[in-house]
Amino acid sequence: MEQDKVITIVGLGVVGGSYAIALSKKGYTVYGVNRSSESLDMALECGAIKKGAHTPEEFFAESDIIIIALYPDQIVEYLKKYGKFIKQGCLVSDVAGIKSRFVDDINAVMPKGSEFIFCHPMAGREKRGFRYADDRVLQGANFLIAKTETTTDEAIARMSRLVKDIGFGEVRVTDAATHDKVIAYTSQLPHAIAVSLINSDDEDSETASFIGDSYRDLTRIANINEDLWSELFLGNKENLISTITSFEEQLSLVKNAIEQDDRQTLKRLFVKSTQRRIGLEKKKQTEK
Amino acid sequence: MEQDKVITIVGLGVVGGSYAIALSKKGYTVYGVNRSSESLDMALECGAIKKGAHTPEEFFAESDIIIIALYPDQIVEYLKKYGKFIKQGCLVSDVAGIKSRFVDDINAVMPKGSEFIFCHPMAGREKRGFRYADDRVLQGANFLIAKTETTTDEAIARMSRLVKDIGFGEVRVTDAATHDKVIAYTSQLPHAIAVSLINSDDEDSETASFIGDSYRDLTRIANINEDLWSELFLGNKENLISTITSFEEQLSLVKNAIEQDDRQTLKRLFVKSTQRRIGLEKKKQTEK
């Protein structure tokens, strides 16, 4: 297996930009494609990319790996338009937060002789745009690969090597359906909760003087990209509805226990949540 | 107004211990009272307290300020038992997360010539015990004073001076009813949410490989002291039920929008939450 050397990043937003910075630091030849000149200029100036352009024809012809860091809905159209410029043996990937919805469409438009591998880096920031790109957010982060019928072991090995090289932590291979089901719980539900928590504030109250770290932590991701996240939510509808319902049931248990002055049930729920949270930390430490 | 010099902390847990460390660093004479010898020994060893004891008689007779960092339910009994040792002019305080429930009972048992001021430091850690005490958690934290009919301006001034001196940020004076209403939203609701989020995990799923910072942030406080928090929840029942209900209504808006593929409503909710979260950060920065 030859070493992949030339990488093109399509979309120099916060995620694509963070990849570009990390890859360049590791000595890869990184090309950047972006609609706006502003992000290209910034990325060139800080050395995150070697060359930049508004369209990818020239870069695709040279690249060993292409990472399309666009919104999920845009990937198929992009491949339809520019897929023919991808060179033989190229590995193409994404960074999208949902998978099942796009697997067949994307595989259908991929040119012969190259392969698409569905990837989800579990790293990001609540801010948008290249100016907030930062390779530190990738360090130690979980990396998910959603394997499909067409995914080869070689593609998994190449992508794993690349992302381990730039600092990702655990690389976990799963399938698209499992990915979407678990991500509805671990990523989309927390965003739905954060939004609902801050939106349930009484307009008249001066909340800011009354908050501690817990409220800050739970609302950080209420600062949310409405275009991207409405797409992610609606593109994973059944899973997300199901996970919101499970959460509502658990919250009802807490609420009912309070209403009935049922201290024992409350304590039992708290002991359970504490054990689970400690288990999560232990799992994390074991990995390190 | 003379400078308060001698401070007794009753209860060297994570909050009381953090106070003791911060006060000693600032040159106050700090005495510690604790049931277990282990915490007293640790506090003595690291210089957080000058002297320690299992009961407060001797320390109370000397102290300008007493901070009772026990569970809310224990304060009245403690004052009944040891109030008679408090010296004239002493200011006595608490660190409890709820207020209305205790105001009358506490004021009723306070000895003449000393005053109780109801305080709530918005700082803490999910861990318990002196070994996790850390004065850094107090730095810049919000500090709430719940004023009652008997609270004097002098007491507010003395307590404000003390807590500003050890690094707290904004000191906000409110009344007990407002305190409990807003705290139900900014502190207790986030804990109810964190517990319910982690408890709604599918037992079979290997969640740990699929999480990013958002899930970690939203579940940190699911590691919760079940004795303390069942007391706080049940002691602020009506407010907490009401705030859970408002949150449930907001989450229903999100859920219904997903069910109906209503992208515009989702975006509107996300824009609102984003604006509110940015507003919160701005407020915080203005204070600094």
XYZ file of C-alpha atoms in Angstrom:
576
model
C 0.000 0.000 0.000
C 1.557 3.254 -1.159
C 1.498 6.292 1.071
C -1.180 8.860 0.200
C 0.490 12.206 -0.307
C -1.770 14.667 -2.106
C -5.046 15.573 -0.408
C -7.760 17.909 -1.644
C -10.215 19.400 0.808
C -13.469 20.662 -0.702
C -15.053 23.251 1.579
C -12.752 25.177 3.886
C -15.256 25.658 6.695
C -14.486 24.908 10.293
C -14.206 21.135 9.747
C -12.524 21.158 6.315
C -10.211 23.916 7.491
C -9.202 21.969 10.600
C -8.337 18.959 8.425
C -6.284 21.181 6.100
C -4.267 22.670 8.963
C -3.609 19.258 10.526
C -2.642 17.621 7.202
C -0.288 20.415 6.173
C 1.444 20.293 9.535
C 2.031 16.577 8.942
C 3.693 17.228 5.583
C 0.901 16.286 3.187
C 0.423 18.335 0.030
C -2.957 19.935 0.651
C -5.134 21.672 -1.937
C -8.216 23.622 -0.968
C -11.392 24.251 -2.922
C -13.858 26.832 -1.704
C -16.601 29.045 -3.084
C -15.457 32.192 -1.305
C -12.039 33.713 -1.910
C -11.815 34.923 1.655
C -11.374 31.445 3.156
C -8.957 30.450 0.376
C -6.826 33.512 1.070
C -6.788 32.869 4.796
C -5.909 29.204 4.293
C -3.087 30.068 1.869
C -1.745 32.742 4.168
C -1.511 30.501 7.229
C -0.066 27.619 5.228
C -3.065 25.316 5.664
C -3.172 24.721 1.881
C -0.498 24.764 -0.819
C -2.862 25.901 -3.578
C -6.470 27.032 -3.646
C -9.169 27.288 -6.296
C -12.909 27.791 -6.687
C -13.355 24.564 -8.663
C -11.525 21.252 -8.219
C -10.730 19.949 -11.746
C -6.976 20.354 -11.581
C -6.622 19.229 -7.959
C -8.857 16.172 -8.360
C -6.636 14.917 -11.202
C -3.649 14.891 -8.816
C -5.180 13.812 -5.508
C -4.732 10.515 -3.694
C -7.465 11.394 -1.238
C -10.336 13.886 -1.540
C -12.327 15.006 1.480
C -15.613 16.687 0.629
C -16.433 18.815 3.655
C -19.699 20.237 2.302
C -23.224 19.921 3.655
C -24.483 16.345 3.167
C -27.086 17.335 0.545
C -24.439 18.904 -1.687
C -22.133 15.897 -2.054
C -24.053 13.985 -4.731
C -24.388 17.010 -6.987
C -20.745 17.841 -6.508
C -19.643 14.345 -7.519
C -21.973 14.388 -10.519
C -20.351 17.580 -11.695
C -16.695 16.935 -10.897
C -16.428 13.143 -10.415
C -14.997 12.707 -13.897
C -11.819 14.566 -12.887
C -11.003 12.155 -10.038
C -7.928 10.047 -10.770
C -7.827 6.244 -10.718
C -7.297 4.774 -7.262
C -8.379 7.930 -5.485
C -10.169 7.565 -2.170
C -13.018 10.070 -1.711
C -14.628 10.835 1.624
C -17.016 13.113 3.451
C -17.453 14.519 6.975
C -21.249 14.344 7.133
C -23.165 13.693 10.338
C -25.735 11.388 8.717
C -25.175 8.515 6.301
C -28.019 6.141 5.309
C -29.846 8.769 3.316
C -26.923 9.283 0.906
C -25.145 5.930 0.609
C -26.881 4.673 -2.528
C -26.936 8.042 -4.269
C -23.262 8.666 -3.676
C -22.109 5.178 -4.594
C -24.189 5.451 -7.794
C -22.383 8.542 -9.032
C -18.824 7.545 -8.109
C -16.594 7.035 -11.154
C -15.189 3.553 -11.719
C -11.692 3.006 -10.347
C -12.155 5.204 -7.312
C -13.939 4.552 -4.044
C -16.077 6.589 -1.652
C -15.674 5.931 2.081
C -18.296 7.356 4.441
C -16.654 9.098 7.378
C -17.779 11.136 10.353
C -15.172 12.927 12.447
C -16.695 13.467 15.910
C -15.119 16.876 16.222
C -16.344 20.307 15.458
C -16.973 23.682 16.894
C -20.130 25.665 17.311
C -18.623 28.463 15.177
C -18.612 28.521 11.405
C -15.974 29.280 8.824
C -12.260 28.860 8.262
C -11.376 31.538 10.773
C -12.458 29.131 13.522
C -10.676 26.114 12.039
C -8.314 24.576 14.590
C -6.483 21.265 14.323
C -6.570 20.849 18.103
C -10.267 19.877 17.988
C -9.301 16.736 16.074
C -6.811 15.534 18.673
C -8.060 12.382 20.349
C -11.539 12.748 18.830
C -13.554 9.686 17.853
C -13.637 8.927 14.115
C -16.466 6.889 12.630
C -16.398 4.980 9.341
C -19.768 3.767 8.041
C -19.036 0.674 6.003
C -21.308 -0.064 3.034
C -21.536 -3.033 0.647
C -18.907 -1.474 -1.569
C -16.400 -0.455 1.109
C -13.062 -2.242 0.752
C -10.685 -3.148 3.558
C -7.993 -1.204 1.748
C -10.072 1.984 1.858
C -10.643 1.531 5.598
C -6.917 0.995 6.140
C -5.949 4.049 4.070
C -8.430 6.359 5.772
C -7.576 5.041 9.236
C -3.887 5.635 8.605
C -4.565 9.189 7.436
C -6.763 10.228 10.359
C -4.609 8.528 12.988
C -1.679 10.415 11.480
C -3.372 13.769 12.117
C -4.309 12.929 15.687
C -7.767 11.368 15.772
C -8.309 8.909 18.634
C -10.388 5.803 18.187
C -11.387 4.829 14.627
C -14.616 2.896 14.799
C -16.019 0.988 11.820
C -19.777 0.539 11.826
C -22.559 0.416 9.241
C -24.641 3.347 8.034
C -27.827 2.285 9.826
C -26.075 1.836 13.185
C -24.186 5.071 12.684
C -27.367 7.042 12.158
C -29.157 5.394 15.051
C -26.393 6.013 17.591
C -25.577 9.500 16.288
C -29.220 10.502 16.732
C -28.650 9.824 20.417
C -25.090 11.022 20.996
C -25.091 14.106 18.789
C -28.495 15.180 17.496
C -30.461 14.700 20.722
C -27.960 16.816 22.731
C -28.381 19.595 20.164
C -32.185 19.365 20.322
C -31.945 19.529 24.131
C -29.556 22.493 24.211
C -31.779 24.467 21.823
C -34.905 23.666 23.833
C -33.234 24.474 27.147
C -32.166 27.957 26.151
C -35.417 28.605 24.276
C -37.448 27.740 27.386
C -35.931 30.654 29.293
C -38.436 33.160 30.554
C -37.869 36.248 28.379
C -38.127 38.547 31.380
C -35.633 36.840 33.623
C -32.073 38.030 33.910
C -30.684 34.577 33.654
C -27.078 35.563 33.066
C -26.473 36.507 36.711
C -27.847 33.198 37.908
C -25.875 30.707 35.882
C -23.056 28.356 36.738
C -20.926 26.043 34.618
C -23.698 23.487 34.228
C -25.986 25.867 32.328
C -23.063 27.119 30.239
C -22.050 23.571 29.335
C -25.567 22.481 28.476
C -26.265 25.453 26.209
C -22.911 25.804 24.421
C -24.214 23.895 21.378
C -27.432 25.949 21.311
C -25.264 28.193 19.133
C -26.049 26.141 16.055
C -25.768 26.407 12.270
C -29.445 26.378 11.301
C -28.905 25.303 7.683
C -26.680 22.355 8.491
C -28.579 21.122 11.520
C -32.066 21.368 10.039
C -30.692 19.167 7.252
C -29.145 16.691 9.714
C -32.317 16.525 11.831
C -34.678 16.027 8.880
C -32.284 13.597 7.205
C -32.348 11.302 10.236
C -35.978 11.777 11.130
C -37.098 8.361 12.422
C -34.011 7.790 14.556
C -34.150 11.250 16.058
C -37.873 11.104 16.882
C -37.314 7.767 18.560
C -34.416 9.021 20.660
C -36.265 12.218 21.665
C -39.155 10.008 22.804
C -36.856 7.853 24.953
C -35.404 10.981 26.516
C -38.876 12.404 27.188
C -39.791 9.175 28.976
C -36.747 9.430 31.228
C -37.460 13.079 32.002
C -41.037 12.093 32.891
C -39.691 9.631 35.434
C -37.823 12.483 37.120
C -40.803 14.811 36.917
C -43.244 12.245 38.292
C -40.918 11.410 41.165
C -40.770 15.096 42.091
C -44.550 15.473 41.864
C -45.038 12.467 44.130
C -42.270 13.409 46.580
C -40.730 10.073 45.732
C -37.191 10.527 47.048
C -36.233 6.873 46.565
C -36.993 6.920 42.830
C -35.100 10.170 42.391
C -32.084 8.738 44.171
C -32.249 5.579 42.097
C -32.262 7.629 38.863
C -29.321 9.721 40.109
C -27.305 6.664 41.135
C -27.916 5.130 37.697
C -26.860 8.285 35.853
C -23.776 8.645 38.064
C -22.677 5.067 37.406
C -23.143 5.535 33.666
C -21.225 8.815 33.620
C -18.352 7.318 35.598
C -18.369 4.354 33.205
C -18.033 6.757 30.279
C -15.000 8.443 31.843
C -13.382 5.099 32.575
C -13.905 3.951 28.993
C -12.299 7.163 27.810
C -9.309 6.776 30.111
C -8.783 3.149 29.138
C -8.454 4.256 25.522
C -5.778 6.814 26.317
C -17.027 48.579 59.242
C -14.266 46.477 60.699
C -12.547 43.881 58.591
C -13.751 40.319 59.182
C -10.743 38.172 60.013
C -11.746 34.869 61.582
C -13.896 32.555 59.509
C -15.274 29.147 60.437
C -16.339 26.738 57.737
C -18.719 24.010 58.839
C -18.516 21.071 56.448
C -15.286 20.584 54.546
C -16.838 19.063 51.466
C -16.054 20.200 47.968
C -17.717 23.618 48.408
C -16.727 24.297 52.028
C -13.236 23.053 51.276
C -12.878 25.354 48.266
C -13.900 28.319 50.437
C -11.357 27.307 53.090
C -8.511 27.081 50.568
C -9.391 30.440 48.993
C -9.809 32.214 52.368
C -6.546 30.883 53.784
C -4.655 31.969 50.686
C -6.031 35.465 51.241
C -4.741 35.569 54.793
C -7.929 34.953 56.774
C -7.775 32.819 59.909
C -9.829 29.803 58.883
C -11.208 27.142 61.219
C -12.783 23.971 59.903
C -15.491 21.801 61.445
C -16.177 18.391 60.005
C -17.637 15.083 61.081
C -14.888 12.941 59.591
C -11.276 13.272 60.693
C -10.004 12.453 57.217
C -11.131 15.755 55.695
C -9.909 17.706 58.717
C -6.476 16.105 58.432
C -6.261 16.821 54.701
C -7.358 20.425 55.218
C -4.832 20.948 58.014
C -2.063 19.347 56.013
C -2.544 21.528 52.938
C -2.963 24.677 55.018
C -6.617 25.241 54.101
C -7.505 25.583 57.801
C -5.537 26.716 60.832
C -7.399 24.491 63.275
C -9.982 21.762 62.909
C -12.530 20.100 65.170
C -15.556 17.820 65.082
C -17.780 20.347 66.863
C -17.770 24.142 66.574
C -18.172 25.523 70.126
C -14.710 27.009 70.456
C -14.485 28.307 66.889
C -17.953 29.877 66.890
C -17.026 31.940 69.961
C -14.147 33.503 67.997
C -15.560 33.833 64.495
C -16.533 37.002 62.634
C -18.138 34.984 59.867
C -19.437 31.407 59.862
C -20.212 29.579 56.640
C -22.332 26.474 57.093
C -21.602 24.325 54.062
C -23.895 21.458 55.011
C -26.909 20.050 53.189
C -29.811 22.533 53.379
C -31.919 20.303 55.641
C -29.170 20.154 58.279
C -28.707 23.886 58.842
C -31.653 24.529 61.176
C -30.761 21.627 63.461
C -27.146 22.704 63.499
C -28.049 26.245 64.531
C -30.432 24.968 67.186
C -27.634 22.922 68.681
C -24.699 25.305 68.366
C -26.237 28.749 67.807
C -25.665 29.699 71.422
C -21.888 29.675 70.911
C -21.994 32.274 68.118
C -20.452 35.573 69.177
C -22.217 38.954 69.027
C -22.018 40.614 65.618
C -21.194 37.424 63.815
C -22.475 36.977 60.283
C -23.637 33.435 59.532
C -24.207 32.110 56.037
C -24.908 29.014 53.972
C -24.122 27.710 50.489
C -27.451 26.015 49.814
C -28.987 25.760 46.354
C -32.548 26.456 47.538
C -33.797 29.145 49.904
C -37.545 29.792 50.424
C -38.099 26.533 52.243
C -35.638 27.427 55.028
C -35.806 31.205 55.456
C -38.330 31.343 58.298
C -36.972 28.305 60.123
C -33.417 29.583 60.054
C -34.247 33.153 61.017
C -36.327 31.790 63.908
C -33.430 29.935 65.484
C -30.718 32.579 64.999
C -29.449 33.976 68.311
C -29.990 37.679 68.955
C -27.075 39.904 68.026
C -25.983 37.880 65.024
C -27.435 37.720 61.513
C -27.969 34.984 58.949
C -27.438 35.894 55.279
C -28.690 33.462 52.632
C -26.027 32.856 50.000
C -25.603 30.626 46.977
C -22.188 30.418 45.329
C -22.776 29.328 41.719
C -19.724 27.131 41.736
C -19.182 23.507 42.449
C -17.884 20.302 41.075
C -19.590 17.032 40.299
C -17.200 15.276 42.704
C -17.696 15.087 46.462
C -15.372 15.601 49.373
C -12.472 17.768 50.410
C -10.036 15.964 48.128
C -11.800 17.634 45.185
C -11.945 21.083 46.769
C -10.295 23.659 44.520
C -10.357 27.427 44.913
C -10.143 27.888 41.141
C -13.814 26.934 40.724
C -14.773 30.085 42.646
C -12.851 32.436 40.353
C -15.249 34.640 38.421
C -18.271 32.577 39.473
C -21.630 34.228 40.063
C -22.592 34.716 43.727
C -26.226 35.055 44.759
C -27.552 36.636 47.938
C -31.210 35.995 48.741
C -32.370 38.976 50.762
C -35.072 38.415 53.369
C -37.036 40.789 55.601
C -34.296 40.635 58.208
C -31.285 41.066 55.919
C -29.343 44.246 56.676
C -27.356 46.303 54.182
C -24.336 45.850 56.403
C -24.552 42.071 56.121
C -24.772 42.329 52.316
C -21.739 44.623 52.279
C -19.698 42.357 54.552
C -20.476 39.202 52.615
C -19.914 40.894 49.245
C -16.517 42.126 50.387
C -15.533 38.659 51.578
C -16.531 36.796 48.422
C -15.147 39.415 46.055
C -11.901 39.135 47.994
C -11.635 35.405 47.271
C -12.382 35.804 43.576
C -16.103 35.508 42.970
C -17.387 37.502 39.988
C -20.767 39.179 40.035
C -22.576 39.410 43.391
C -26.291 39.515 42.726
C -28.832 40.396 45.407
C -32.293 38.969 44.882
C -35.084 37.602 47.067
C -35.618 33.999 48.082
C -38.641 33.424 45.834
C -36.899 34.797 42.737
C -33.751 32.878 43.594
C -35.605 29.587 43.760
C -37.564 30.257 40.577
C -34.540 31.156 38.468
C -32.308 28.472 39.997
C -34.896 25.842 39.095
C -34.235 26.847 35.500
C -30.493 27.544 35.444
C -29.296 24.781 37.751
C -31.870 22.142 38.610
C -33.378 21.725 35.132
C -29.912 21.164 33.568
C -29.254 18.451 36.141
C -32.640 16.803 35.452
C -31.821 16.912 31.721
C -28.312 15.481 32.083
C -29.592 12.608 34.211
C -32.404 11.848 31.758
C -30.108 12.071 28.736
C -27.617 9.512 29.993
C -30.371 7.299 31.429
C -32.120 7.163 28.035
C -29.136 5.427 26.461
C -29.905 2.054 24.970
C -28.187 -0.420 27.304
C -26.896 -2.445 24.381
C -25.264 0.366 22.437
C -21.564 1.031 22.683
C -22.072 4.729 23.012
C -18.560 5.606 24.117
C -17.081 5.211 20.627
C -19.706 7.483 19.126
C -19.496 10.541 21.318
C -18.092 14.004 20.772
C -17.688 16.962 23.092
C -21.381 17.835 23.008
C -22.450 14.580 24.651
C -19.607 14.826 27.155
C -20.608 18.388 28.073
C -24.292 17.593 28.400
C -23.750 14.566 30.642
C -20.937 15.828 32.908
C -23.415 16.763 35.658
C -25.199 13.400 35.350
C -22.537 12.413 37.889
C -24.627 13.723 40.751
C -24.771 13.480 44.553
C -28.097 11.681 45.000
C -28.636 12.741 48.628
C -28.041 16.438 48.018
C -29.873 16.697 44.715
C -32.957 14.730 45.727
C -33.214 17.224 48.597
C -32.754 20.211 46.279
C -35.299 18.900 43.755
C -37.974 18.072 46.337
C -37.305 21.292 48.222
C -38.092 23.373 45.142
C -40.861 21.232 43.782
C -43.311 23.702 42.220
C -40.645 25.782 40.505
C -38.859 22.759 39.117
C -42.033 21.102 37.802
C -42.939 24.346 36.079
C -39.546 24.742 34.440
C -39.451 21.090 33.309
C -42.857 21.652 31.715
C -41.631 24.728 29.814
C -38.641 22.770 28.590
C -40.848 19.863 27.493
C -42.964 22.295 25.490
C -39.901 23.628 23.680
C -38.629 20.139 22.950
C -42.065 19.278 21.558
C -41.766 22.176 19.124
C -38.523 20.658 17.817
C -39.994 17.163 17.694
C -43.162 18.259 15.918
C -41.162 20.227 13.360
C -39.116 17.108 12.575
C -42.222 14.936 12.323
C -43.796 17.403 9.907
C -40.619 18.012 7.877
C -41.023 21.660 8.812
C -37.587 23.020 8.004
C -38.596 26.652 8.487
C -39.743 26.124 12.078
C -36.577 24.196 12.898
C -34.436 26.978 11.486
C -36.417 29.582 13.398
C -35.867 27.672 16.679
C -32.146 27.329 15.923
C -31.747 31.011 15.070
C -33.494 31.933 18.336
C -31.291 29.616 20.411
C -28.164 30.895 18.661
C -29.042 34.510 19.345
C -29.744 33.746 22.987
C -26.489 31.814 23.420
C -24.467 34.602 21.803
C -26.265 37.084 24.075
C -25.207 35.047 27.097
C -21.550 35.107 26.039
C -21.682 38.851 25.414
C -23.183 39.459 28.842
C -20.393 37.384 30.356
C -17.674 39.268 28.471
C -19.105 42.655 29.388
C -18.771 41.703 33.053
C -15.105 40.811 32.737
